[in-house]
Amino acid sequence: MNSWNMQSLELEAHKPEILSSGEVARLVAFNLPEGERLQDHEVHERAWVIVVDGEVEVQAGEATQSGGPGFVAEFDPGERHEVRAVSDSRFLLFLAPWGGKGHPGTMSLQEKADVRERASERADGDA
């Protein structure tokens, strides 16, 4: 069994810490100072934000909700979302299944090389 005390865990601001990562899920801890944000993004997996300390505001599309310790927000795979710290905040990001369909972590080295090559060709074509 693994366990963590989220109140005393040393987390640097803006440096997410992967607490656990396996075949089925990944758990990442964040320390976000007041006024900072985890910019608008999407992930391949279903995602949950679980607030441990402080208060965050979460936006997905036109919907915005905020909450403190105990607040949980859930996002569908591919759903764009942003997390803003209303106050100094600690939260967990739970991703499952890890890596979701299309996630680079599920690709073979050859598939990654092919993707990089196609991206390079597109970039050269745009130049």
Steps between C-alpha positions, in 0.01 A plus 500: 500500500613854426374800694565875512422779746382773265518763776875455552615376159778727370374630166674773303271752335447431129678163521241222494606186683390160375401310813396182326495374144401154387324318222156624600538848649731790583483728805673839485530758782509875430591806707355809332556846654213748523420656162689238299336247269535167333435631149214388281584151376356158432617150581426164337372349824202566725631751755404594854626806690483447877570805717705431813582856621399850396238586242496454123276609218454246223375585152388261228342666199254760629459329839696629800493361853714560804564324825736432785618186677282207400389658168520254209458579129480230231586543130431272206792385285588784261295759693693828519535644849697751704575517874564838668616545859268740685736457798822303549379152407595136499306258290524155351446413137383143452517363143343171391540283313868584468607561212172560332434426134735712288727590792866526393592275793319211330693535173796288401831674433443449126153657517646800684776533237237487223295774669809720541594446135151594377500810723842600366381454141194718568718767663739497202202529264373807689839674487 
